Coordinates of C-alpha atoms in Angstrom, one line a residue:
Chain A
M1 CA 132.6 -26.5 98.0
S2 CA 135.8 -27.2 99.8
A3 CA 138.0 -24.2 100.5
V4 CA 140.2 -23.0 97.7
P5 CA 143.9 -22.6 98.8
T6 CA 145.2 -19.0 98.6
W7 CA 147.7 -19.8 95.9
A8 CA 144.9 -21.2 93.7
Q9 CA 142.8 -18.2 94.3
L10 CA 145.7 -16.0 93.2
V11 CA 146.0 -18.1 90.0
Y12 CA 142.2 -17.7 89.4
L13 CA 142.6 -14.0 89.8
L14 CA 145.4 -14.0 87.2
C15 CA 143.2 -15.8 84.8
A16 CA 140.4 -13.2 85.4
V17 CA 143.0 -10.5 84.5
G18 CA 144.0 -12.5 81.5
F19 CA 140.4 -12.4 80.2
I20 CA 140.2 -8.6 80.7
L21 CA 143.5 -8.2 78.7
A22 CA 142.1 -10.6 76.1
L23 CA 139.0 -8.5 75.5
K24 CA 141.1 -5.3 75.5
G25 CA 143.4 -6.8 72.9
L26 CA 140.5 -7.9 70.8
A27 CA 139.3 -4.4 70.5
G28 CA 142.4 -3.1 68.6
P29 CA 143.6 -4.4 65.2
R30 CA 147.2 -4.5 66.2
T31 CA 146.7 -6.4 69.5
A32 CA 143.7 -8.6 68.5
R33 CA 145.5 -11.8 67.8
I34 CA 147.7 -11.7 70.8
G35 CA 144.7 -10.8 72.9
N36 CA 142.9 -13.9 71.7
L37 CA 145.9 -16.0 72.6
V38 CA 146.1 -14.5 76.1
G39 CA 142.5 -15.4 76.6
A40 CA 143.1 -19.0 75.4
A41 CA 146.0 -19.3 77.7
A42 CA 144.0 -18.0 80.7
A43 CA 141.3 -20.5 79.8
V44 CA 143.7 -23.4 79.8
V45 CA 145.2 -22.5 83.1
A46 CA 141.8 -21.9 84.7
V47 CA 140.5 -25.3 83.5
V48 CA 143.6 -27.3 84.6
L49 CA 143.7 -25.6 88.0
P50 CA 140.9 -27.5 89.9
F51 CA 142.7 -30.8 89.1
T52 CA 145.7 -29.6 91.1
Y53 CA 144.1 -28.6 94.4
L54 CA 140.9 -30.6 94.5
D55 CA 140.5 -34.3 94.9
L56 CA 138.1 -34.6 91.9
D57 CA 136.2 -37.8 91.2
H58 CA 135.8 -39.3 87.7
V59 CA 138.9 -37.7 86.4
P60 CA 139.4 -40.0 83.4
L61 CA 135.8 -39.5 82.3
I62 CA 136.1 -35.7 82.7
V63 CA 139.3 -35.5 80.8
G64 CA 137.8 -37.7 78.1
A65 CA 134.8 -35.4 77.8
I66 CA 137.1 -32.4 77.6
V67 CA 139.1 -34.0 74.8
V68 CA 136.0 -35.0 72.9
G69 CA 134.5 -31.5 73.1
S70 CA 137.8 -29.8 72.2
L71 CA 138.3 -32.0 69.2
V72 CA 134.7 -31.3 68.0
G73 CA 135.2 -27.6 68.6
A74 CA 138.6 -27.3 67.0
L75 CA 137.6 -29.4 64.0
G76 CA 134.4 -27.3 63.4
A77 CA 136.4 -24.1 63.8
R78 CA 139.0 -25.3 61.3
R79 CA 136.5 -26.5 58.7
V80 CA 134.0 -23.7 58.7
Q81 CA 134.0 -21.4 55.8
M82 CA 134.4 -17.7 56.5
T83 CA 131.0 -17.1 54.9
Q84 CA 129.4 -19.3 57.6
M85 CA 131.0 -17.5 60.5
P86 CA 127.7 -16.0 61.9
Q87 CA 126.2 -19.5 62.2
M88 CA 129.4 -20.8 63.8
V89 CA 129.4 -18.1 66.4
A90 CA 125.7 -18.8 67.1
L91 CA 126.3 -22.5 67.5
F92 CA 129.3 -22.1 69.9
N93 CA 127.2 -19.6 71.8
G94 CA 124.3 -22.0 72.0
V95 CA 126.3 -24.9 73.4
G96 CA 127.9 -22.6 75.9
G97 CA 124.5 -21.5 77.1
G98 CA 123.3 -25.0 77.3
A99 CA 126.4 -26.0 79.3
A100 CA 125.7 -23.2 81.8
A101 CA 122.1 -24.3 82.2
L102 CA 123.2 -27.9 82.9
V103 CA 125.8 -26.8 85.4
A104 CA 123.2 -24.8 87.2
L105 CA 120.8 -27.7 87.3
L106 CA 123.5 -29.9 88.8
E107 CA 124.4 -27.3 91.3
L108 CA 120.7 -26.9 92.3
D109 CA 120.6 -30.7 92.8
E110 CA 123.7 -30.4 95.0
L111 CA 122.3 -27.6 97.0
L112 CA 119.1 -29.6 97.7
H113 CA 121.1 -32.5 99.0
L114 CA 123.1 -30.4 101.5
S115 CA 122.5 -31.4 105.1
D116 CA 121.6 -27.8 105.9
A117 CA 119.6 -27.3 102.7
A118 CA 117.3 -24.9 104.4
E119 CA 120.2 -22.6 105.1
V120 CA 121.0 -22.0 101.5
E121 CA 120.8 -18.3 100.8
S122 CA 117.9 -17.2 98.6
V123 CA 120.3 -15.0 96.5
V124 CA 122.2 -18.2 95.5
L125 CA 119.0 -19.9 94.6
A126 CA 117.9 -16.9 92.6
A127 CA 121.2 -16.9 90.7
T128 CA 120.8 -20.6 90.0
A129 CA 117.3 -20.1 88.7
F130 CA 118.6 -17.3 86.5
T131 CA 121.4 -19.4 85.0
V132 CA 119.0 -22.3 84.3
L133 CA 116.5 -20.1 82.6
V134 CA 118.7 -17.7 80.6
G135 CA 121.1 -20.4 79.7
S136 CA 118.2 -22.4 78.1
V137 CA 116.9 -19.3 76.4
S138 CA 120.4 -18.7 74.9
F139 CA 120.7 -22.4 73.8
A140 CA 117.3 -22.6 72.1
G141 CA 117.6 -19.1 70.6
S142 CA 121.0 -19.8 69.2
V143 CA 119.7 -23.1 67.6
I144 CA 116.9 -21.2 65.8
T145 CA 119.4 -18.5 64.8
F146 CA 121.7 -21.2 63.4
A147 CA 118.8 -22.7 61.5
K148 CA 117.8 -19.4 60.0
L149 CA 121.3 -18.5 58.9
Q150 CA 122.1 -22.0 57.6
E151 CA 118.8 -21.8 55.7
L152 CA 117.5 -24.9 57.4
M153 CA 114.3 -22.8 57.9
T154 CA 113.1 -19.6 56.4
S155 CA 115.1 -16.5 57.3
R156 CA 112.0 -14.4 57.2
P157 CA 110.2 -13.5 60.4
V158 CA 107.9 -16.3 61.6
V159 CA 104.8 -15.0 63.3
F160 CA 101.7 -16.9 64.2
A161 CA 98.4 -15.8 65.6
G162 CA 98.6 -15.7 69.4
L163 CA 102.4 -15.7 69.5
P164 CA 102.6 -12.6 71.7
L165 CA 100.1 -14.3 74.1
V166 CA 102.1 -17.6 74.3
F167 CA 105.3 -15.6 74.6
G168 CA 103.9 -13.5 77.4
A169 CA 102.5 -16.6 79.2
A170 CA 105.9 -18.4 79.0
I171 CA 107.7 -15.3 80.5
L172 CA 105.2 -15.1 83.3
A173 CA 105.4 -18.9 84.0
S174 CA 109.2 -18.6 84.0
L175 CA 109.1 -15.8 86.6
A176 CA 106.7 -17.8 88.7
L177 CA 108.9 -20.9 88.6
G178 CA 111.9 -18.6 89.3
V179 CA 110.2 -17.4 92.5
L180 CA 109.3 -20.9 93.4
T181 CA 112.9 -22.0 93.1
V182 CA 113.8 -19.4 95.8
T183 CA 111.0 -20.2 98.2
N184 CA 110.8 -24.0 98.0
A185 CA 113.1 -25.4 95.4
T186 CA 112.9 -28.9 94.0
L187 CA 114.8 -30.4 91.1
G188 CA 111.5 -30.7 89.2
I189 CA 111.0 -26.9 89.3
G190 CA 114.5 -26.4 88.0
I191 CA 113.8 -28.8 85.1
G192 CA 110.5 -27.0 84.4
L193 CA 112.5 -23.7 84.3
A194 CA 114.9 -25.2 81.7
V195 CA 112.0 -26.3 79.5
L196 CA 110.3 -22.9 79.8
G197 CA 113.7 -21.3 78.9
L198 CA 113.8 -23.4 75.7
I199 CA 110.3 -22.3 74.7
V200 CA 111.1 -18.6 75.4
G201 CA 114.3 -18.9 73.4
V202 CA 112.5 -20.3 70.4
L203 CA 109.7 -17.7 70.5
L204 CA 112.1 -14.9 71.0
V205 CA 114.1 -15.6 67.8
L206 CA 111.3 -16.9 65.5
P207 CA 109.8 -13.4 64.7
V208 CA 113.2 -11.9 64.0
G209 CA 113.9 -11.2 60.3
G210 CA 117.0 -12.4 58.5
A211 CA 118.8 -9.0 58.4
D212 CA 118.5 -8.6 62.1
V213 CA 119.7 -12.1 63.1
P214 CA 123.3 -11.0 63.7
I215 CA 122.2 -8.5 66.3
V216 CA 120.3 -11.3 68.0
I217 CA 123.5 -13.5 68.0
S218 CA 125.3 -10.7 69.8
L219 CA 122.4 -10.3 72.3
L220 CA 122.3 -14.0 73.0
N221 CA 126.1 -13.9 73.4
A222 CA 125.6 -11.3 76.2
F223 CA 122.9 -13.5 77.7
T224 CA 125.3 -16.5 77.9
G225 CA 127.9 -14.2 79.5
L226 CA 125.5 -13.2 82.2
T227 CA 124.5 -16.8 82.9
V228 CA 128.2 -17.7 83.3
A229 CA 128.6 -14.8 85.7
A230 CA 125.6 -16.0 87.7
G231 CA 127.0 -19.5 87.7
G232 CA 130.3 -18.1 89.0
Y233 CA 128.5 -16.6 91.9
V234 CA 126.7 -19.8 92.7
L235 CA 130.0 -21.8 92.6
S236 CA 131.9 -19.0 94.4
N237 CA 134.4 -18.8 91.5
V238 CA 135.9 -15.5 90.6
V239 CA 137.0 -16.4 87.1
L240 CA 133.5 -17.4 86.0
L241 CA 132.1 -14.3 87.6
V242 CA 134.6 -11.9 86.0
A243 CA 134.7 -13.6 82.6
G244 CA 130.9 -13.9 82.4
T245 CA 130.3 -10.3 83.4
L246 CA 132.9 -9.0 81.0
V247 CA 131.2 -10.8 78.1
G248 CA 127.7 -9.9 79.3
A249 CA 128.6 -6.2 79.6
S250 CA 130.7 -5.9 76.4
G251 CA 128.2 -8.0 74.5
T252 CA 125.3 -5.8 75.5
F253 CA 127.3 -2.7 74.5
L254 CA 128.3 -4.3 71.2
T255 CA 124.7 -5.2 70.5
L256 CA 123.7 -1.5 71.0
L257 CA 126.6 -0.4 68.7
M258 CA 125.5 -2.7 66.0
A259 CA 121.8 -1.8 66.3
R260 CA 122.8 1.8 65.9
A261 CA 124.9 1.0 62.8
M262 CA 121.8 -0.5 61.3
G263 CA 119.6 2.4 62.4
R264 CA 117.4 0.0 64.5
S265 CA 116.5 -0.3 68.1
V266 CA 116.9 -3.6 69.9
P267 CA 113.2 -3.8 71.1
N268 CA 112.2 -3.0 67.5
I269 CA 114.4 -5.9 66.2
L270 CA 113.0 -8.4 68.8
F271 CA 109.4 -7.4 68.8
G272 CA 108.9 -5.4 65.6
A273 CA 107.4 -8.3 63.7
L274 CA 104.8 -8.9 66.5
R275 CA 103.6 -5.4 65.8
G276 CA 103.5 -6.0 62.1
G277 CA 106.5 -3.7 61.4
S278 CA 110.0 -5.2 61.3
T279 CA 111.6 -6.8 58.3
L280 CA 108.4 -8.3 56.8
G281 CA 109.0 -7.5 53.1
A282 CA 107.3 -8.6 50.0
G283 CA 110.0 -11.2 49.1
E284 CA 108.6 -11.4 45.6
A285 CA 110.5 -10.9 42.4
S286 CA 109.3 -7.8 40.5
D287 CA 108.6 -7.8 36.7
R288 CA 109.2 -4.1 36.1
P289 CA 111.6 -3.4 33.3
V290 CA 115.3 -3.0 34.0
R291 CA 118.4 -2.3 31.8
S292 CA 120.7 -5.3 31.6
A293 CA 124.0 -5.6 29.8
G294 CA 126.5 -8.3 28.9
P295 CA 130.0 -8.7 30.5
E296 CA 131.8 -7.0 27.5
D297 CA 129.7 -3.8 27.9
V298 CA 130.3 -3.7 31.6
A299 CA 134.0 -4.3 31.1
I300 CA 134.2 -1.3 28.7
L301 CA 132.3 0.8 31.2
L302 CA 134.8 -0.1 34.0
G303 CA 137.9 -0.1 31.9
Y304 CA 137.5 3.5 30.7
A305 CA 136.4 4.9 34.1
D306 CA 138.8 7.0 36.1
R307 CA 137.3 6.2 39.4
V308 CA 135.5 3.0 40.4
I309 CA 134.1 2.0 43.8
I310 CA 133.3 -1.7 44.5
V311 CA 130.5 -2.4 46.9
P312 CA 130.9 -6.1 48.0
G313 CA 128.0 -7.9 49.7
Y314 CA 127.2 -11.3 51.0
G315 CA 126.3 -12.6 47.5
L316 CA 130.0 -12.2 46.6
A317 CA 131.0 -14.4 49.4
V318 CA 128.4 -17.0 48.8
A319 CA 129.7 -17.3 45.2
Q320 CA 133.3 -17.5 46.6
A321 CA 134.2 -14.8 44.1
Q322 CA 136.4 -12.6 46.3
H323 CA 139.6 -13.8 44.6
T324 CA 138.2 -13.2 41.1
L325 CA 137.0 -9.7 42.2
R326 CA 140.5 -8.9 43.5
E327 CA 142.0 -10.0 40.2
L328 CA 139.6 -7.8 38.3
V329 CA 140.4 -4.8 40.5
E330 CA 144.1 -5.4 39.9
V331 CA 143.6 -5.4 36.1
L332 CA 141.6 -2.1 36.4
Q333 CA 144.3 -0.6 38.6
A334 CA 147.0 -1.6 36.1
R335 CA 145.0 0.4 33.5
G336 CA 145.3 3.5 35.8
T337 CA 141.8 3.4 37.3
R338 CA 141.5 4.3 40.9
V339 CA 139.6 1.5 42.7
D340 CA 138.4 1.3 46.3
Y341 CA 136.1 -1.1 48.1
A342 CA 133.3 0.6 50.1
I343 CA 132.6 -1.5 53.2
H344 CA 129.2 -1.0 54.9
P345 CA 129.5 -1.8 58.7
V346 CA 127.0 -4.6 58.3
A347 CA 128.1 -5.9 54.9
G348 CA 127.9 -9.6 54.9
R349 CA 125.8 -11.3 57.5
M350 CA 127.3 -9.8 60.6
P351 CA 129.0 -6.6 61.5
G352 CA 132.6 -6.6 60.2
H353 CA 132.0 -9.8 58.3
M354 CA 133.0 -8.4 54.9
N355 CA 136.4 -7.3 56.3
V356 CA 137.1 -10.9 57.3
L357 CA 135.9 -12.2 53.9
L358 CA 138.1 -9.8 51.9
A359 CA 141.0 -10.3 54.2
E360 CA 140.7 -14.0 53.3
A361 CA 141.0 -13.1 49.6
Q362 CA 144.2 -11.0 50.4
V363 CA 142.7 -7.7 49.4
P364 CA 145.0 -5.1 50.8
Y365 CA 143.7 -3.5 54.0
E366 CA 144.2 0.0 52.7
Q367 CA 141.7 -0.4 49.8
L368 CA 138.8 -1.2 52.2
V369 CA 137.2 2.1 53.0
E370 CA 134.5 2.5 55.7
M371 CA 131.1 4.0 54.9
D372 CA 131.6 7.3 56.6
D373 CA 134.9 7.9 54.8
I374 CA 133.7 7.0 51.3
N375 CA 130.1 8.4 51.2
G376 CA 131.4 11.8 50.1
E377 CA 133.3 10.2 47.2
F378 CA 130.4 8.7 45.3
K379 CA 129.5 12.1 43.7
H380 CA 132.9 12.0 42.0
T381 CA 132.8 8.4 41.0
D382 CA 132.3 7.2 37.4
V383 CA 131.1 3.7 38.1
V384 CA 130.0 1.8 41.2
L385 CA 130.1 -1.9 40.9
V386 CA 127.7 -3.6 43.4
V387 CA 128.5 -7.3 43.7
G388 CA 125.9 -9.3 45.6
A389 CA 124.9 -6.4 47.9
N390 CA 121.4 -4.9 48.0
D391 CA 120.0 -3.6 51.2
V392 CA 123.1 -1.6 52.1
V393 CA 122.7 0.5 48.9
N394 CA 118.9 0.8 48.9
P395 CA 117.9 4.5 48.9
A396 CA 114.6 3.4 50.5
A397 CA 116.6 3.7 53.8
R398 CA 116.7 7.4 53.3
T399 CA 113.4 8.1 51.4
T400 CA 110.7 5.6 52.4
P401 CA 109.6 5.9 56.1
S402 CA 107.5 2.8 55.7
A403 CA 110.5 0.6 54.6
P404 CA 111.8 -1.8 57.2
I405 CA 115.3 -0.6 56.7
Y406 CA 114.3 3.1 57.0
G407 CA 116.9 5.0 59.0
M408 CA 119.7 2.5 58.4
P409 CA 122.8 4.4 57.2
I410 CA 123.5 3.3 53.6
L411 CA 126.2 3.7 51.0
D412 CA 125.2 6.6 48.8
V413 CA 125.7 4.7 45.6
D414 CA 122.8 6.5 43.9
Q415 CA 125.0 9.6 43.6
A416 CA 127.5 8.1 41.3
Q417 CA 127.4 8.6 37.5
Q418 CA 126.7 4.9 36.7
V419 CA 125.8 1.9 38.9
V420 CA 126.4 -1.7 37.8
F421 CA 124.7 -4.4 39.8
L422 CA 125.9 -8.0 39.5
K423 CA 122.9 -10.0 40.6
R424 CA 121.7 -13.5 40.3
S425 CA 118.0 -12.6 39.9
M426 CA 115.6 -9.8 40.7
R427 CA 114.8 -11.3 44.0
P428 CA 115.1 -8.7 46.9
G429 CA 117.9 -8.8 49.4
F430 CA 118.0 -10.2 52.9
A431 CA 115.6 -7.6 54.3
G432 CA 113.1 -8.7 51.6
I433 CA 112.3 -5.3 50.1
E434 CA 112.6 -3.9 46.6
N435 CA 115.5 -1.6 45.6
E436 CA 114.3 1.3 43.5
L437 CA 117.9 1.9 42.4
L438 CA 117.6 -1.2 40.2
F439 CA 115.1 0.6 38.0
D440 CA 117.0 3.9 37.8
P441 CA 118.0 4.8 34.2
R442 CA 121.7 5.1 35.3
T443 CA 121.7 1.6 36.5
T444 CA 122.9 -1.4 34.5
L445 CA 122.3 -5.0 35.6
L446 CA 124.5 -8.0 34.8
F447 CA 122.6 -11.1 35.6
G448 CA 124.3 -14.3 36.7
D449 CA 126.2 -16.0 39.5
A450 CA 128.7 -13.5 40.9
K451 CA 131.7 -15.8 40.2
E452 CA 130.7 -16.5 36.6
S453 CA 130.0 -12.9 35.9
L454 CA 133.2 -11.7 37.4
T455 CA 135.2 -14.3 35.5
K456 CA 133.7 -13.1 32.2
L457 CA 134.3 -9.5 33.3
L458 CA 137.9 -10.3 34.1
A459 CA 138.4 -11.9 30.7
A460 CA 136.8 -9.0 28.9
A461 CA 138.7 -6.4 30.9
K462 CA 142.0 -8.2 30.1
G463 CA 141.2 -8.0 26.4
L464 CA 140.6 -4.2 26.4
Chain B
M1 CA 132.3 -6.4 104.0
D2 CA 130.3 -9.6 103.9
D3 CA 130.7 -12.1 101.2
G4 CA 127.7 -11.1 99.2
M5 CA 128.9 -7.5 99.0
V6 CA 132.3 -8.6 97.8
W7 CA 130.8 -10.6 95.0
L8 CA 128.4 -7.7 94.1
T9 CA 131.4 -5.3 94.0
I10 CA 133.4 -7.6 91.7
F11 CA 130.3 -7.9 89.5
V12 CA 129.7 -4.1 89.2
L13 CA 133.3 -3.3 88.6
S14 CA 133.5 -6.0 85.9
V15 CA 130.5 -4.5 84.1
F16 CA 132.4 -1.2 83.8
V17 CA 135.6 -2.9 82.7
G18 CA 133.7 -4.9 80.1
V19 CA 132.1 -1.8 78.6
E20 CA 135.3 0.3 78.9
V21 CA 137.7 -2.1 77.2
I22 CA 135.7 -2.4 74.0
S23 CA 134.2 1.2 73.8
K24 CA 136.6 2.2 71.0
V25 CA 136.5 -0.9 68.8
S26 CA 136.3 -0.3 65.1
S27 CA 133.5 -1.9 63.1
T28 CA 136.2 -3.8 61.2
L29 CA 136.8 -5.9 64.2
H30 CA 133.2 -6.5 65.3
T31 CA 133.1 -10.1 64.0
P32 CA 136.3 -11.3 65.6
L33 CA 135.4 -9.4 68.8
M34 CA 132.0 -11.1 69.0
S35 CA 133.6 -14.4 68.3
G36 CA 136.4 -13.9 70.9
A37 CA 133.9 -12.8 73.6
N38 CA 131.9 -15.9 72.7
A39 CA 135.0 -18.0 73.4
I40 CA 135.6 -16.4 76.7
H41 CA 132.2 -17.4 78.1
G42 CA 133.2 -21.0 77.2
I43 CA 135.0 -20.9 80.5
I44 CA 131.8 -22.3 82.0
L45 CA 133.9 -25.5 81.2
L46 CA 135.6 -24.8 84.5
G47 CA 132.3 -24.7 86.3
A48 CA 131.3 -27.9 84.6
V49 CA 134.5 -29.6 85.7
L50 CA 134.0 -28.4 89.3
V51 CA 130.4 -29.7 89.5
T52 CA 131.1 -33.0 87.7
G53 CA 134.2 -33.8 89.7
Q54 CA 132.3 -33.6 93.0
T55 CA 129.1 -35.5 92.2
E56 CA 128.1 -38.9 93.4
S57 CA 125.0 -39.8 91.4
T58 CA 125.3 -41.5 88.0
V59 CA 122.6 -39.3 86.4
A60 CA 124.4 -36.2 87.6
L61 CA 127.7 -37.6 86.2
V62 CA 126.2 -38.1 82.8
V63 CA 124.6 -34.7 82.7
G64 CA 127.9 -33.2 83.9
L65 CA 129.9 -34.9 81.2
V66 CA 127.4 -33.6 78.6
A67 CA 127.9 -30.1 80.0
I68 CA 131.7 -30.6 79.8
V69 CA 131.6 -31.6 76.1
L70 CA 129.3 -28.7 75.2
A71 CA 131.4 -26.2 77.1
A72 CA 134.7 -27.5 75.6
V73 CA 133.2 -27.1 72.1
N74 CA 132.4 -23.5 73.0
L75 CA 135.7 -22.7 74.6
V76 CA 138.1 -24.4 72.2
G77 CA 136.1 -23.9 69.0
G78 CA 135.6 -20.2 69.9
F79 CA 139.3 -19.4 70.4
V80 CA 140.4 -21.4 67.3
V81 CA 137.9 -19.8 65.0
T82 CA 138.8 -16.3 66.3
D83 CA 142.4 -17.0 65.8
R84 CA 141.7 -18.1 62.2
M85 CA 140.0 -14.9 61.4
L86 CA 142.6 -12.7 63.1
Q87 CA 145.5 -14.5 61.4
M88 CA 144.2 -13.2 58.1
F89 CA 144.2 -9.6 59.2
V90 CA 147.8 -10.0 60.4
R91 CA 149.1 -11.8 57.4
R92 CA 147.6 -9.1 55.1
R93 CA 149.3 -6.3 57.0
G94 CA 152.6 -8.1 57.0
A95 CA 152.7 -8.9 53.3
P96 CA 153.7 -6.3 50.7
P97 CA 150.6 -5.1 48.9
P98 CA 150.4 -6.6 45.4
V99 CA 150.7 -3.9 42.7
A100 CA 148.9 -1.3 44.8
P101 CA 148.6 2.0 42.9
P102 CA 149.5 5.2 44.6
R103 CA 146.5 6.2 46.7
T104 CA 145.1 9.6 47.4
S105 CA 144.7 10.7 50.9
G106 CA 141.4 10.9 52.9
A107 CA 140.3 7.4 52.3
G108 CA 141.4 5.8 55.6
R109 CA 140.3 2.4 56.7

C-alpha cells in the first residue's frame, strides 16, 4: 500500500464520522431519513477518494463494475415489495459478505507476492483468514436465509442425522486452516478456508426455523460488519475499520434485543433444532371443530362494538390487504367505534416489519400501539380482529412450557370479549404450532384470503 | 503507541460507539435500522476498489471486479431500500391524518 496523503486521511476520518452519525440518526424516528442520507453521502465520498490520490490501474473496468453493481442494487431496491424486505436485506448482506471474502483472498495473494513476504505480521494474516472465513459464512448463510424466506425451500428447520458432527468437523477444519494461514500461508489454503466458510454458513442456517430466521439475518449482518472491520485492518483503512466495527457491534446488540423480544436466546435459535427443541412444530392442519361465520355476521359484530383492536400479521401483507383494512377501520371509526392497531414487536417477518407495511398503506402513526402499551386494554375490548397473525397471539407462549414459542411475549388477545380470526385455512403459523385460541368458544373464524374477506367485510360494514 | 495498538484502540472505541448509538432504538425502527446498518457495511466497496486498482494479474482483476459488483449492490441497494422505507414514515407524519377520531390518552406509539 502506498502512503495515503494527510488530507485524504482526514477525509477518510470525516467519512467514518459520517457513518457514526448515520447510525445514530437511524436510531430515532425523526432523524432516521437524514441519517441514512448522511451515510450514503459518506459512502460516496469514501469510494471516490482513492481515485483522487492513488494512481489506480484498470479505472474504466472498475468504474464499469461499480455502475453495474449500483444499477442492479438500486433497481432491486426500487422494485422489491415491502413484504419481501427481510429477503432483500438478507440478499444485500450476503453479497456484502461475499465481496469481503473475495477482497481478503486478493489481499492474501498480494501479501504472498510481496518481496519480504516472510515479514508480514501474523496478526494481519489472522485478520485476513478471519475475513475470508466469516465473509463466506455470511454469504452462504444469507443465501440459505433468502431461500427460506422466499420459500424456494422449506422454512422449517432442516436437520439430518450427523449434522452436528459434520458442523463440528467443518468448524474444526476452519480453525486448523486459519492457523495454517498464519504459519505458512498459501493461496490454496485461503481458498480452502472460503469453501469451508460456505459449508459452515449453510449448516449454520439450515436447522433454524422460519420464525427465527429474521434474528439470523441480523446476526449475519453483524458478521459481515466484523469481516469488513477486519478487512479494514488488513488494508490499513480507517473507514472500513470504523464502519465495519460499528455494524458488527450494533448488529450484535440488535440481535440480542430482538431475541429478547421473542423470548429466545441466540444459542437456542441457532442450535435448538439440533437438540430436538426449537421451532419443530407439527405443521399439520387440525380437524377439531371451530366456529366459523360469514362476513355479514362479523361486520355486525364489529359495527356494534365500542372498542375494537386490530392485530395485523404477515398474512395481511401477503394478501396486500393493508389498504382495504385501513378503509374498514375508517368506516368503523366513522360509526363511532374506537379502533387501534396492536403491533407485536416481531409482527411480520422481521422486527418492526409491520410498522413499515402499515406505513406504506398510510395508516396514521398514532393508531399503531406497541404491545406493552396495549396489552392492558384487551380486557376492555369488545372485539379483537386478528388478520393473518397467529403465533403472536398464541396463548401457548404463556401456558405451554413445551411449546417452541414458550416465553415469547404475546398480545393478550384471549382476554377480550370476542376474537375474530381472518384465516386462509387451519394451517398453523410460521412457528408451526397449533393455536388453542382458535378453538375457544369466544372465537369466530372467517375463512378466506385476507383481501377477499376484508373486501366483503368492508361492503357489509358500509351497509350497516 | 505502535501501529497495532492504534488500530486496536480504534476498534475497541468503535465497538462502544456502535452499541451506544443504537441503545435506545424503538422496535418500530428495527427493520430500517437493520437495513441501514446493512448498507453501511457495503463500504467494503472501497476495499474492493483499492485491491482491484493495484493488481497486476488477470485472474485477480476478474475476481476483484466481481467483488466490486457485489459490494456495489450491497452499498447502493442498501441505502436506496432503507430510504424507501423511511420515506413512508416521514410522509405519514407530515400528512394530515385522514378522519382520525379523537383518541384517548395512554395509547402511545
